[in-house]
PDB file of N, CA, C and O in Angstrom:
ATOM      1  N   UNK A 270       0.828  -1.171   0.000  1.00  0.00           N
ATOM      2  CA  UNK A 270       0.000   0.000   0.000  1.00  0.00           C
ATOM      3  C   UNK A 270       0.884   1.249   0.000  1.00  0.00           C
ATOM      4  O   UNK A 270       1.856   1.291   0.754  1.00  0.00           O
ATOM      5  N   UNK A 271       0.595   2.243  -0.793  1.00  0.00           N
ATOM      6  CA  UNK A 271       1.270   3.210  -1.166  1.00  0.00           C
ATOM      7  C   UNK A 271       1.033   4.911   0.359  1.00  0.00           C
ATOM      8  O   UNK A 271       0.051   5.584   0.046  1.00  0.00           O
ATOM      9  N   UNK A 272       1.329   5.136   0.898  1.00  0.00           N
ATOM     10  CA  UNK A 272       1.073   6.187   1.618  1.00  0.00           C
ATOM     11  C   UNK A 272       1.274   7.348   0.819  1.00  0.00           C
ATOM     12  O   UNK A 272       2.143   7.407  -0.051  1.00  0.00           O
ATOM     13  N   UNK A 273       0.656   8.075   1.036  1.00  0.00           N
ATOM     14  CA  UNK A 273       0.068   9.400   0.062  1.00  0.00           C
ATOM     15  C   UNK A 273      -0.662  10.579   1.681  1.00  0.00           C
ATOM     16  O   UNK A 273      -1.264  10.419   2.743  1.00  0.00           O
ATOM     17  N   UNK A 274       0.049  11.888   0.699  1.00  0.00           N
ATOM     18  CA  UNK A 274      -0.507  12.595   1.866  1.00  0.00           C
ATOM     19  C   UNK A 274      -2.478  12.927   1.475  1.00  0.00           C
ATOM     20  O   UNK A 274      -3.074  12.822   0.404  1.00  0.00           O
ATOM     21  N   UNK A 275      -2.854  13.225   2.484  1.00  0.00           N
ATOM     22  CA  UNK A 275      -4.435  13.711   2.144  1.00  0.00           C
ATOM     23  C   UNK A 275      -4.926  14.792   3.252  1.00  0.00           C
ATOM     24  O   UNK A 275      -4.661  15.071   4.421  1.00  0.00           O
ATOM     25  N   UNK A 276      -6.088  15.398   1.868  1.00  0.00           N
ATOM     26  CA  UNK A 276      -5.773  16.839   2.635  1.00  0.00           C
ATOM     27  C   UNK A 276      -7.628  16.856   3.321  1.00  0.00           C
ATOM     28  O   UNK A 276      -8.659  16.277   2.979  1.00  0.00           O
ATOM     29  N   UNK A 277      -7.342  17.656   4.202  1.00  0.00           N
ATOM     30  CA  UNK A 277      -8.725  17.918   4.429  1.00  0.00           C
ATOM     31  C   UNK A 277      -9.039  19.384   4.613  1.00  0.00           C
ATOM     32  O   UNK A 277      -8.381  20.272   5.156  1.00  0.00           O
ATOM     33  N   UNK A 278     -10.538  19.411   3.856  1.00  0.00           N
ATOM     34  CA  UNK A 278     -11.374  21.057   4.540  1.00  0.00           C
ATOM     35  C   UNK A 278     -11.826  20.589   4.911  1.00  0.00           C
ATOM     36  O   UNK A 278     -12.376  19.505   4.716  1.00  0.00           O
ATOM     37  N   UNK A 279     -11.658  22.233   6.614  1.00  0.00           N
ATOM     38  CA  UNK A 279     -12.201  21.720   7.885  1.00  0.00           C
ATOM     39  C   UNK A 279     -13.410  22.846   7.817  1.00  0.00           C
ATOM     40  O   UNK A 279     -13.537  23.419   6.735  1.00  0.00           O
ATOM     41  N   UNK A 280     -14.041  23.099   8.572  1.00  0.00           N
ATOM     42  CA  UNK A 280     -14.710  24.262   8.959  1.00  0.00           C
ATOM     43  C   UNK A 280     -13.966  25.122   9.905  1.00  0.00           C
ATOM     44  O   UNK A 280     -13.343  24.510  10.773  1.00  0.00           O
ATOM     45  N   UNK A 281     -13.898  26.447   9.918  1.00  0.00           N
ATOM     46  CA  UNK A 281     -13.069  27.116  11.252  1.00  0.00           C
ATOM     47  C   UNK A 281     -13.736  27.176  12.419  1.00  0.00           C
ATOM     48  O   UNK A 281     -13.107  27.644  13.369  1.00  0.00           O
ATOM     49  N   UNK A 282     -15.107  26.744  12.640  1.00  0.00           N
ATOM     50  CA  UNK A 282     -15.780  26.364  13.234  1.00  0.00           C
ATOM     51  C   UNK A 282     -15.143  25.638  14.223  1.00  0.00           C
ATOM     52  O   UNK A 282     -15.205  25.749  15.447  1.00  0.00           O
ATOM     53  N   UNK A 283     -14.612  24.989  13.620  1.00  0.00           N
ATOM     54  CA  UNK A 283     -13.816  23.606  14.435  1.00  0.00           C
ATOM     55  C   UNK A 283     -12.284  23.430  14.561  1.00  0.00           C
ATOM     56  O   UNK A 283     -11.747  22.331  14.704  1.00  0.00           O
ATOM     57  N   UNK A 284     -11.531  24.793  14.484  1.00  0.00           N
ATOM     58  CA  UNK A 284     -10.644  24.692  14.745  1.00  0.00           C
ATOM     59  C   UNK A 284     -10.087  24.597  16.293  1.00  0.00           C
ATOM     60  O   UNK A 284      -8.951  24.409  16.728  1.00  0.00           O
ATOM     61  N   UNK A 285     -10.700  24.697  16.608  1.00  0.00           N
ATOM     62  CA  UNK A 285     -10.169  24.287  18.493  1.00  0.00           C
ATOM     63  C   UNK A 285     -10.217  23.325  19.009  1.00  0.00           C
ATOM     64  O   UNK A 285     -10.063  22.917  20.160  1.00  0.00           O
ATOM     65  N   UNK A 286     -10.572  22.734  17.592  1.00  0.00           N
ATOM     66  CA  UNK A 286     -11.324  20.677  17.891  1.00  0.00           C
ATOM     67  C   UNK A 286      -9.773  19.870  17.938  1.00  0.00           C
ATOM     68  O   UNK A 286      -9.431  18.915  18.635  1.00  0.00           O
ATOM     69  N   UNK A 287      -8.875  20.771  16.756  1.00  0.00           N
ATOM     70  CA  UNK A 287      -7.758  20.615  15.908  1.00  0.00           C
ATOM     71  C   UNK A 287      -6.863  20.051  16.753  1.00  0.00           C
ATOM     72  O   UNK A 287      -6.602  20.783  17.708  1.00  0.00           O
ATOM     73  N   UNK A 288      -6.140  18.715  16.738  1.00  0.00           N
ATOM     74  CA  UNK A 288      -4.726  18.544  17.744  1.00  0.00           C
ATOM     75  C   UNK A 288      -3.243  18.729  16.782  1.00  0.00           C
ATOM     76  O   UNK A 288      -2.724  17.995  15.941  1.00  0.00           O
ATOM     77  N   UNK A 289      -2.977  19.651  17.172  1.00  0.00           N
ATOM     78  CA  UNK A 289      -1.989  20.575  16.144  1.00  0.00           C
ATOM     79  C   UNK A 289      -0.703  19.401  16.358  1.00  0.00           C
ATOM     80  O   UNK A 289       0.367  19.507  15.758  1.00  0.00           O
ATOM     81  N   UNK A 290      -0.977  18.417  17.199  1.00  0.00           N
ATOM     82  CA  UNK A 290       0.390  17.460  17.276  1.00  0.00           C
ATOM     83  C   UNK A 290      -0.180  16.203  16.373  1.00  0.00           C
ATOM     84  O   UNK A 290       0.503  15.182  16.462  1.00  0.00           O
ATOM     85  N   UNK A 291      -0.745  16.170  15.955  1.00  0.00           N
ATOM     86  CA  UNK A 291      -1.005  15.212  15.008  1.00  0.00           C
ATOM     87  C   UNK A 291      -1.504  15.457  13.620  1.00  0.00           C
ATOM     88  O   UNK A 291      -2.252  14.652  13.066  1.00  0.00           O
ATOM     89  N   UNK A 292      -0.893  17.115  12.771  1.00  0.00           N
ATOM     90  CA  UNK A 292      -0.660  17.185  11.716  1.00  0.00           C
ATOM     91  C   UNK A 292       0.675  18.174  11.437  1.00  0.00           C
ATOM     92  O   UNK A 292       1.237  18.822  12.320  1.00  0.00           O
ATOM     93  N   UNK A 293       1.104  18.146   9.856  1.00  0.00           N
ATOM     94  CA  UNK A 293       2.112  19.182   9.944  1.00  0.00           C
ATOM     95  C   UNK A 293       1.746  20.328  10.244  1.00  0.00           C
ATOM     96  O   UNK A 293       2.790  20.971  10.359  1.00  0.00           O
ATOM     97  N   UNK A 294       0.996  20.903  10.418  1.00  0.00           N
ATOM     98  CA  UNK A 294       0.818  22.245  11.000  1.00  0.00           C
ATOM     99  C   UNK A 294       0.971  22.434  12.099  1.00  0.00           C
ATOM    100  O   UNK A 294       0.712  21.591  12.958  1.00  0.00           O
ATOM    101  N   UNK A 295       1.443  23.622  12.344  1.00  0.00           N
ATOM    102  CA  UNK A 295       2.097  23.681  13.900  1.00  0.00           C
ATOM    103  C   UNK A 295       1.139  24.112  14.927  1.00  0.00           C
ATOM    104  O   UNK A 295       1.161  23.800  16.117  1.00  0.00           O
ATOM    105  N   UNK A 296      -0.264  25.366  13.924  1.00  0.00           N
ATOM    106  CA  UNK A 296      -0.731  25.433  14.661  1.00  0.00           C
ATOM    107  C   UNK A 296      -1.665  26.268  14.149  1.00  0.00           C
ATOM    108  O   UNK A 296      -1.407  25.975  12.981  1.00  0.00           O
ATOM    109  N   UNK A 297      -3.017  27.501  13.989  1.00  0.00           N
ATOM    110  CA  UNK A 297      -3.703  28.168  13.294  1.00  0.00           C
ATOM    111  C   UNK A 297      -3.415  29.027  12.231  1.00  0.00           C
ATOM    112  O   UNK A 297      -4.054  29.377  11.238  1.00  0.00           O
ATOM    113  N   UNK A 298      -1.930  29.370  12.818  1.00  0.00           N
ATOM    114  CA  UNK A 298      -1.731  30.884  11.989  1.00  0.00           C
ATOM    115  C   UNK A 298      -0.738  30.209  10.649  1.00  0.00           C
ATOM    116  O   UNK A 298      -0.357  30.902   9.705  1.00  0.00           O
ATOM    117  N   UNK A 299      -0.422  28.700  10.806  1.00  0.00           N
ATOM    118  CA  UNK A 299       0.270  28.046   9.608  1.00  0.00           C
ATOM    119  C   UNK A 299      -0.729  27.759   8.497  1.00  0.00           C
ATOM    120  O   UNK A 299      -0.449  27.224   7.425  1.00  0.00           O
ATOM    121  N   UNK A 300      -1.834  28.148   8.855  1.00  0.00           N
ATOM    122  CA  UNK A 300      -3.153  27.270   7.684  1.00  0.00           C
ATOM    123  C   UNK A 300      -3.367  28.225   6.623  1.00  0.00           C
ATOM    124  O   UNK A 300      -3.107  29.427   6.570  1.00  0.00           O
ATOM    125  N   UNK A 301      -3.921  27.404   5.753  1.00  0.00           N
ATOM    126  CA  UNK A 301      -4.080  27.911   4.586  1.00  0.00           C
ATOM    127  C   UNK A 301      -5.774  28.047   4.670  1.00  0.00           C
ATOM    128  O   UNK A 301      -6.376  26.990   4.857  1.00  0.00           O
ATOM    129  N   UNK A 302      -6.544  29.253   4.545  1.00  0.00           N
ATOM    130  CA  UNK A 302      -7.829  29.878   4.848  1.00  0.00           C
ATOM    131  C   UNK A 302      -8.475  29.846   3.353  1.00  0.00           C
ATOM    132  O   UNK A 302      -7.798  30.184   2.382  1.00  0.00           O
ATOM    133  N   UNK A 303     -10.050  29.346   3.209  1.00  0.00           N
ATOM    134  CA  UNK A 303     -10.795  30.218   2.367  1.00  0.00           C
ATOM    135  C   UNK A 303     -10.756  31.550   2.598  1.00  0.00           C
ATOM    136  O   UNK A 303     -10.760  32.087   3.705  1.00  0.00           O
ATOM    137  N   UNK A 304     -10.701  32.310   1.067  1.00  0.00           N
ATOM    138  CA  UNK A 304     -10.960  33.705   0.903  1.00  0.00           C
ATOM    139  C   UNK A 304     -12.214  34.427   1.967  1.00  0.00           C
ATOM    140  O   UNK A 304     -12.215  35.603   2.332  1.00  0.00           O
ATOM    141  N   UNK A 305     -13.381  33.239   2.382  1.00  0.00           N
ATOM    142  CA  UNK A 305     -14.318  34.500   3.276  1.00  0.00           C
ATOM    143  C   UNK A 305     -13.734  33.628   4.792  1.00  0.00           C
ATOM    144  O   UNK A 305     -14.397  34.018   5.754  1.00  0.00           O
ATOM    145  N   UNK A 306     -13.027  32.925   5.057  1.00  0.00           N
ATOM    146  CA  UNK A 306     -12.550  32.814   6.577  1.00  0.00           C
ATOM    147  C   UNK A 306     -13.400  31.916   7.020  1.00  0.00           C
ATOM    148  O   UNK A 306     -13.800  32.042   8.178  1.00  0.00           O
ATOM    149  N   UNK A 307     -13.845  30.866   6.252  1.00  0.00           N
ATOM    150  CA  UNK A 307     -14.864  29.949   6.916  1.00  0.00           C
ATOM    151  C   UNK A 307     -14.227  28.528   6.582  1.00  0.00           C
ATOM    152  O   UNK A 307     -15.285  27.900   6.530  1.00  0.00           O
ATOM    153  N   UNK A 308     -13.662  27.983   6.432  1.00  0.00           N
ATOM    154  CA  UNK A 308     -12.686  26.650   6.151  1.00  0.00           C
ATOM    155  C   UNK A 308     -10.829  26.968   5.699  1.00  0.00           C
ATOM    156  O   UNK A 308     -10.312  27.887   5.064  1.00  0.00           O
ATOM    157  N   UNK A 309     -10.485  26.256   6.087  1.00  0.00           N
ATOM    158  CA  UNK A 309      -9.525  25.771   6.052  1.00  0.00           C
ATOM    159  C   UNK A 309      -8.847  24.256   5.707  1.00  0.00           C
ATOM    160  O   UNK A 309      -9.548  23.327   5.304  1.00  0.00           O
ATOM    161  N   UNK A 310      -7.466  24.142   5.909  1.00  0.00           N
ATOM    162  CA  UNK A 310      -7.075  23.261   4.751  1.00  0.00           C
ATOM    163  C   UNK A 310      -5.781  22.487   6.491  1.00  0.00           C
ATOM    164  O   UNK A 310      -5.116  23.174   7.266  1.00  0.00           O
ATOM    165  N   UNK A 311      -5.921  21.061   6.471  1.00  0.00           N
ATOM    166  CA  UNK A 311      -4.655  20.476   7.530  1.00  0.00           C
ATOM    167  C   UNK A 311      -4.266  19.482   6.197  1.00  0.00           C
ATOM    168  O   UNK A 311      -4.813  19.706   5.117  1.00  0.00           O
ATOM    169  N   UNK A 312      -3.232  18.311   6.352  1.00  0.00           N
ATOM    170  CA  UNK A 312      -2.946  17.388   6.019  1.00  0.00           C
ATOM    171  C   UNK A 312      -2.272  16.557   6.726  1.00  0.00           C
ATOM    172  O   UNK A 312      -1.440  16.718   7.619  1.00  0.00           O
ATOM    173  N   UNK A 313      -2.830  15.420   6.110  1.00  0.00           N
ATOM    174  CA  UNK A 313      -1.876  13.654   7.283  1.00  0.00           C
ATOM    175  C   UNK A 313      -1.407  13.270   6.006  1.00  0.00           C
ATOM    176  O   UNK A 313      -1.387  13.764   4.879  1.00  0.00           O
ATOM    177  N   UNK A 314      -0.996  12.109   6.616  1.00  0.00           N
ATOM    178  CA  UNK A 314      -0.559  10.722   5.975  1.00  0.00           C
ATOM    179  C   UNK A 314      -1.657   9.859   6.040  1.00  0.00           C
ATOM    180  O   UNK A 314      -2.288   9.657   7.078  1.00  0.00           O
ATOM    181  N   UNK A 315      -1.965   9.216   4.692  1.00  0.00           N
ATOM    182  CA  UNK A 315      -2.616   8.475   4.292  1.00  0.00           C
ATOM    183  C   UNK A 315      -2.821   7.119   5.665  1.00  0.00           C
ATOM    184  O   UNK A 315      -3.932   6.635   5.879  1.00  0.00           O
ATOM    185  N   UNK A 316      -1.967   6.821   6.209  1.00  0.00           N
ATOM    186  CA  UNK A 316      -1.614   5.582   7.163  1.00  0.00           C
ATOM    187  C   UNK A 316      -1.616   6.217   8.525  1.00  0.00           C
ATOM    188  O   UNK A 316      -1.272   5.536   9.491  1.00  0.00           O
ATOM    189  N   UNK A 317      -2.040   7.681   8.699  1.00  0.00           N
ATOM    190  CA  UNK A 317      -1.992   8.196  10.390  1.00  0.00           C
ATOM    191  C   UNK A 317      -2.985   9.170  10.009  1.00  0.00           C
ATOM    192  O   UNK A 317      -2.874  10.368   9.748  1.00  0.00           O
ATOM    193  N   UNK A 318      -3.848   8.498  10.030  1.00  0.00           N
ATOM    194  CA  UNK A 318      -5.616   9.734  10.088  1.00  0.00           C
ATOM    195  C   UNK A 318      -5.443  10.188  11.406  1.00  0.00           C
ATOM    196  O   UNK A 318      -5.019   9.406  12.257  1.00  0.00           O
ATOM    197  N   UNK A 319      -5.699  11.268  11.663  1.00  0.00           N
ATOM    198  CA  UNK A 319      -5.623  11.774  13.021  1.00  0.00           C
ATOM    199  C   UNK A 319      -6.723  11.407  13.643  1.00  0.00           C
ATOM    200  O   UNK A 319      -7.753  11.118  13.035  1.00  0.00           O
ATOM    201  N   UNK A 320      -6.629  11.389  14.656  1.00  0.00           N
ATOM    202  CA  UNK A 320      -7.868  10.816  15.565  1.00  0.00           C
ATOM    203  C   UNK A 320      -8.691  11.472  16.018  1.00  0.00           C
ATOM    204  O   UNK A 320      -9.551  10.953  16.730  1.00  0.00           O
ATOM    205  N   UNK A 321      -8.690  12.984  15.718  1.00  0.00           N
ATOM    206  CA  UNK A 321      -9.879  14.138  15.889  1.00  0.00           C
ATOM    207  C   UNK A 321     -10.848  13.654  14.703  1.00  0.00           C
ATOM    208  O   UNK A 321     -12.076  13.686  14.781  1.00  0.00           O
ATOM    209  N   UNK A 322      -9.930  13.087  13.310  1.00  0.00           N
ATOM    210  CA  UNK A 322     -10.984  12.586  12.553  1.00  0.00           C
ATOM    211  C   UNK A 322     -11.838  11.326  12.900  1.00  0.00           C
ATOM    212  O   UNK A 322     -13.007  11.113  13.223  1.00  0.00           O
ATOM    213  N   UNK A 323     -10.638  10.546  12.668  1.00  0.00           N
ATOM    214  CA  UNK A 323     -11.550   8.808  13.419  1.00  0.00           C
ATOM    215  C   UNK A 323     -12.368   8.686  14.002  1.00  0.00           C
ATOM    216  O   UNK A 323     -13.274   7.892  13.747  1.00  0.00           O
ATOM    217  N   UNK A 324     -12.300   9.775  15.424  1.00  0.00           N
ATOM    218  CA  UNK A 324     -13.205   9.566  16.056  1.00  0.00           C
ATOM    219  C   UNK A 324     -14.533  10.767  15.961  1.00  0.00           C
ATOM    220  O   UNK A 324     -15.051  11.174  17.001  1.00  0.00           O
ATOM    221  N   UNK A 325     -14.798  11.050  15.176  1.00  0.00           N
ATOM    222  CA  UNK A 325     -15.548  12.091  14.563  1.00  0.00           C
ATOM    223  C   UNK A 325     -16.010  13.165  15.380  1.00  0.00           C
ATOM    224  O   UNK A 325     -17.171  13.551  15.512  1.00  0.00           O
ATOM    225  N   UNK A 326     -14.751  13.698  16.027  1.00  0.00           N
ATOM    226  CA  UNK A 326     -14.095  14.761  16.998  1.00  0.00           C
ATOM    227  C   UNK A 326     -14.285  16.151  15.546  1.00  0.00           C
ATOM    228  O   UNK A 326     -15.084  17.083  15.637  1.00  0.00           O
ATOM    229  N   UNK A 327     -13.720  16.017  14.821  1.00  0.00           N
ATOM    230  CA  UNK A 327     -14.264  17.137  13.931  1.00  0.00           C
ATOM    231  C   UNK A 327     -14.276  16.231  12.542  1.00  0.00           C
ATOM    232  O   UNK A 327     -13.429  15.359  12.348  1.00  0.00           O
ATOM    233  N   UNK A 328     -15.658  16.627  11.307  1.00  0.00           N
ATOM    234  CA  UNK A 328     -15.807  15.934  10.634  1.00  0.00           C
ATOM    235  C   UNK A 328     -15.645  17.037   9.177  1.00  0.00           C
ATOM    236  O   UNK A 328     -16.364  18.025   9.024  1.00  0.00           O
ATOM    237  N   UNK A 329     -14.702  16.672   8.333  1.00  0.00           N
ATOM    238  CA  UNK A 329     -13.925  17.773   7.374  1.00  0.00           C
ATOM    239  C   UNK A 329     -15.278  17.934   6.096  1.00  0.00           C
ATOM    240  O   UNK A 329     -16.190  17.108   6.060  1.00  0.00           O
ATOM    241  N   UNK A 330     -15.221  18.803   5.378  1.00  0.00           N
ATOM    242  CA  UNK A 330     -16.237  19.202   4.654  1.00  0.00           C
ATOM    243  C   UNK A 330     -15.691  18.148   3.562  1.00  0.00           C
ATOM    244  O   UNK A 330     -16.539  17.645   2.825  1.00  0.00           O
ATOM    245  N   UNK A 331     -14.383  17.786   3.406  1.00  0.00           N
ATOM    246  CA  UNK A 331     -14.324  17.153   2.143  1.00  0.00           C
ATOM    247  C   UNK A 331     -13.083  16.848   2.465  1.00  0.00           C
ATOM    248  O   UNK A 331     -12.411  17.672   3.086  1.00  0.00           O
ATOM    249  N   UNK A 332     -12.493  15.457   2.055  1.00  0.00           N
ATOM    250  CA  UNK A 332     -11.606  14.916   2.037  1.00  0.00           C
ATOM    251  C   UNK A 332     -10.699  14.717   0.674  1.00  0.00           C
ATOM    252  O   UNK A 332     -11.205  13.913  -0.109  1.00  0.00           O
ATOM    253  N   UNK A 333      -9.426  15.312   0.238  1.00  0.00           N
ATOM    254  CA  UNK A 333      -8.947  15.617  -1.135  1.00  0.00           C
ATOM    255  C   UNK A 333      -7.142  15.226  -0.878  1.00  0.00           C
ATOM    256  O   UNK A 333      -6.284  15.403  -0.013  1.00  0.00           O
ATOM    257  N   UNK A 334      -7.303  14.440  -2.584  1.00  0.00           N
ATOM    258  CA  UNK A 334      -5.786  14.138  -2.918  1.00  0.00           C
ATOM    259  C   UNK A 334      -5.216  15.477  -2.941  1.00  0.00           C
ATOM    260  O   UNK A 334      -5.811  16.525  -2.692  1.00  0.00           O
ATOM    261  N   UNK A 335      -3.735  15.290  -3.338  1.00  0.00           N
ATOM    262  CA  UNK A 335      -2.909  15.950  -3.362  1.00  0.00           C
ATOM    263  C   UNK A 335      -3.870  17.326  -4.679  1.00  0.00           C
ATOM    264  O   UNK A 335      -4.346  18.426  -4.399  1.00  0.00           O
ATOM    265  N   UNK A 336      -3.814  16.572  -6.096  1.00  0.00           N
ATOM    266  CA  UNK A 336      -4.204  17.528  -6.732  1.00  0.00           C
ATOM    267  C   UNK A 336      -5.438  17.374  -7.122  1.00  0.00           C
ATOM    268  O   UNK A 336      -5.801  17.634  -8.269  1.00  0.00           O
ATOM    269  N   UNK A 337      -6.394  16.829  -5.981  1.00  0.00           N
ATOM    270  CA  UNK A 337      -7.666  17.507  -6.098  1.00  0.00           C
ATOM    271  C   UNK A 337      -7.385  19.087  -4.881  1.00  0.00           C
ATOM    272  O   UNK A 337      -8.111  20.046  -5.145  1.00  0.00           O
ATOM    273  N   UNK A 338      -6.675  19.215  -4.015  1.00  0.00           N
ATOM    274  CA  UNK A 338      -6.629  19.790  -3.442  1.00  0.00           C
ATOM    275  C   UNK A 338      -5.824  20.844  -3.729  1.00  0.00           C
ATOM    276  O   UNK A 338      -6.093  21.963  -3.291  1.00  0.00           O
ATOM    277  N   UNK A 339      -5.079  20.681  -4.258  1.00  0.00           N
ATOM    278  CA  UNK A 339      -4.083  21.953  -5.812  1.00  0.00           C
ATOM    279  C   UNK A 339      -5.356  22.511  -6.274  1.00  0.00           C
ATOM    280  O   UNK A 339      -5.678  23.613  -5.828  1.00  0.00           O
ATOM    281  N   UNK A 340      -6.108  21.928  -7.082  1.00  0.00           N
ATOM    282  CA  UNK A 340      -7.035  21.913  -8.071  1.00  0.00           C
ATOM    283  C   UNK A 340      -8.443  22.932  -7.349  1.00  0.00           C
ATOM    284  O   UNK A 340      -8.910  23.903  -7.945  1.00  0.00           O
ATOM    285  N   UNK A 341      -8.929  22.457  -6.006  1.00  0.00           N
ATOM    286  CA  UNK A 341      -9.769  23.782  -4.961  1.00  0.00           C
ATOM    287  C   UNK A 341      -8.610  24.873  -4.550  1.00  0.00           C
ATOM    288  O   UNK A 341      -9.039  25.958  -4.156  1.00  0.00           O
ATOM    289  N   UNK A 342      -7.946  24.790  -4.573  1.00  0.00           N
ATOM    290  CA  UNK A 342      -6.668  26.007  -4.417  1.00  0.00           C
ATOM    291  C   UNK A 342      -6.946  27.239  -5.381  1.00  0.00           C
ATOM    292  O   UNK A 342      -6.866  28.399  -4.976  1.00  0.00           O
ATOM    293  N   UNK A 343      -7.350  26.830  -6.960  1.00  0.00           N
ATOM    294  CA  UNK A 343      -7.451  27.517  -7.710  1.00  0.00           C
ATOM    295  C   UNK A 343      -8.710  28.140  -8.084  1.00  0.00           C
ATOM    296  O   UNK A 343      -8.875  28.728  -9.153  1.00  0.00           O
ATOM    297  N   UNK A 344      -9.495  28.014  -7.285  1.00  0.00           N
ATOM    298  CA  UNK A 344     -11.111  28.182  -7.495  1.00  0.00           C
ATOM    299  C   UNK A 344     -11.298  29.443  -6.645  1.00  0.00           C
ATOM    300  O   UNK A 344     -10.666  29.558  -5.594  1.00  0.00           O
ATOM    301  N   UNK A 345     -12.206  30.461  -7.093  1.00  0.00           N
ATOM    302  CA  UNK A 345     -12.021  31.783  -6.648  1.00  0.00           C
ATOM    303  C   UNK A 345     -12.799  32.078  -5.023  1.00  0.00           C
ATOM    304  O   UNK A 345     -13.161  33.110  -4.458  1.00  0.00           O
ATOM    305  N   UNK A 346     -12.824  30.896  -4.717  1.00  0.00           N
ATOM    306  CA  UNK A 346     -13.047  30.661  -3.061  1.00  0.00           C
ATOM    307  C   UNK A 346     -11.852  30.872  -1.981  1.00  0.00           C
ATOM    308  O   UNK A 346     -11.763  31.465  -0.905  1.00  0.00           O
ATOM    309  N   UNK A 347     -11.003  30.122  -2.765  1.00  0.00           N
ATOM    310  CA  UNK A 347      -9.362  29.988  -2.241  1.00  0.00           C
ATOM    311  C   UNK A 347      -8.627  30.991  -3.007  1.00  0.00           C
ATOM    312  O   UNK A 347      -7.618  31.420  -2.446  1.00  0.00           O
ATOM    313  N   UNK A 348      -8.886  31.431  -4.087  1.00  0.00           N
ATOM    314  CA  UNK A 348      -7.499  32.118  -4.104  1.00  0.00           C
ATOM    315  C   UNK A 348      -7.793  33.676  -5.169  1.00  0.00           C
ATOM    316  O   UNK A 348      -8.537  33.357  -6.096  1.00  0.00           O
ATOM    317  N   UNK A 349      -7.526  34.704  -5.216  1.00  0.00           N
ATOM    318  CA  UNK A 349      -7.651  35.877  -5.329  1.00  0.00           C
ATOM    319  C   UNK A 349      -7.120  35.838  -6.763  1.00  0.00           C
ATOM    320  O   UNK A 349      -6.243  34.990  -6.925  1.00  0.00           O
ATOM    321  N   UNK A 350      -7.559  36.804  -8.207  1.00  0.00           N
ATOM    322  CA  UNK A 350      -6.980  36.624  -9.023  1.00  0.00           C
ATOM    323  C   UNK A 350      -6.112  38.097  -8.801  1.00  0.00           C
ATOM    324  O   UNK A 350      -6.617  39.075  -8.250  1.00  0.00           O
ATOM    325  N   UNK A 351      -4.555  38.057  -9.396  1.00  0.00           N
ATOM    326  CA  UNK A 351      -4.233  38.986  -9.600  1.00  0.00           C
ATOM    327  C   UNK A 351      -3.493  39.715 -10.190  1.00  0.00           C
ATOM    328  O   UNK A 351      -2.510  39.347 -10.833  1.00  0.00           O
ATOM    329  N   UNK A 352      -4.061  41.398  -9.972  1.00  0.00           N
ATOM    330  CA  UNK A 352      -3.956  41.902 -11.232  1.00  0.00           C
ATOM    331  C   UNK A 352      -2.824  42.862 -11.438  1.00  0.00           C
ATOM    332  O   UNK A 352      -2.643  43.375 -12.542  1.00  0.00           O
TER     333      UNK A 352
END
């Protein structure tokens, strides 16, 4: 089985749900935000789901590969065009 990272949007709703020791992020101000401040973006390892997820401690709006998650990066939710 291949390990692959995977990304999740969370709600910011639920960022205090977040155990900042069980993803690379260190901690709120490392995240990557929707443009209106209402989700955000963590990532694991395919083989260490964090256990805020497992145990449906916070439940992510959507669960995305590498470049499905490139791919919402570019959508004018996430990212500003500019001019």
């Amino acid at each position: 089985m291949q390990i692959s990272d995977v990304y999740g949007i969370i709600l910011t709703a639920d960022i205090d749900k977040v155990d900042f020791s069980q993803v690379p992020e260190e901690n709120n101000s490392n995240l990557r935000y929707s443009l209106d401040g209402t989700q955000f973006v963590i990532k694991w390892n395919s083989d260490a789901v964090p256990t805020f997820i497992t145990d449906g401690t916070v439940v992510p709006v959507s669960i995305l590969s590498h470049a499905d998650c490139l791919s919402l990066m570019g959508t004018p939710e996430w990212s500003e065009d500019i001019e």
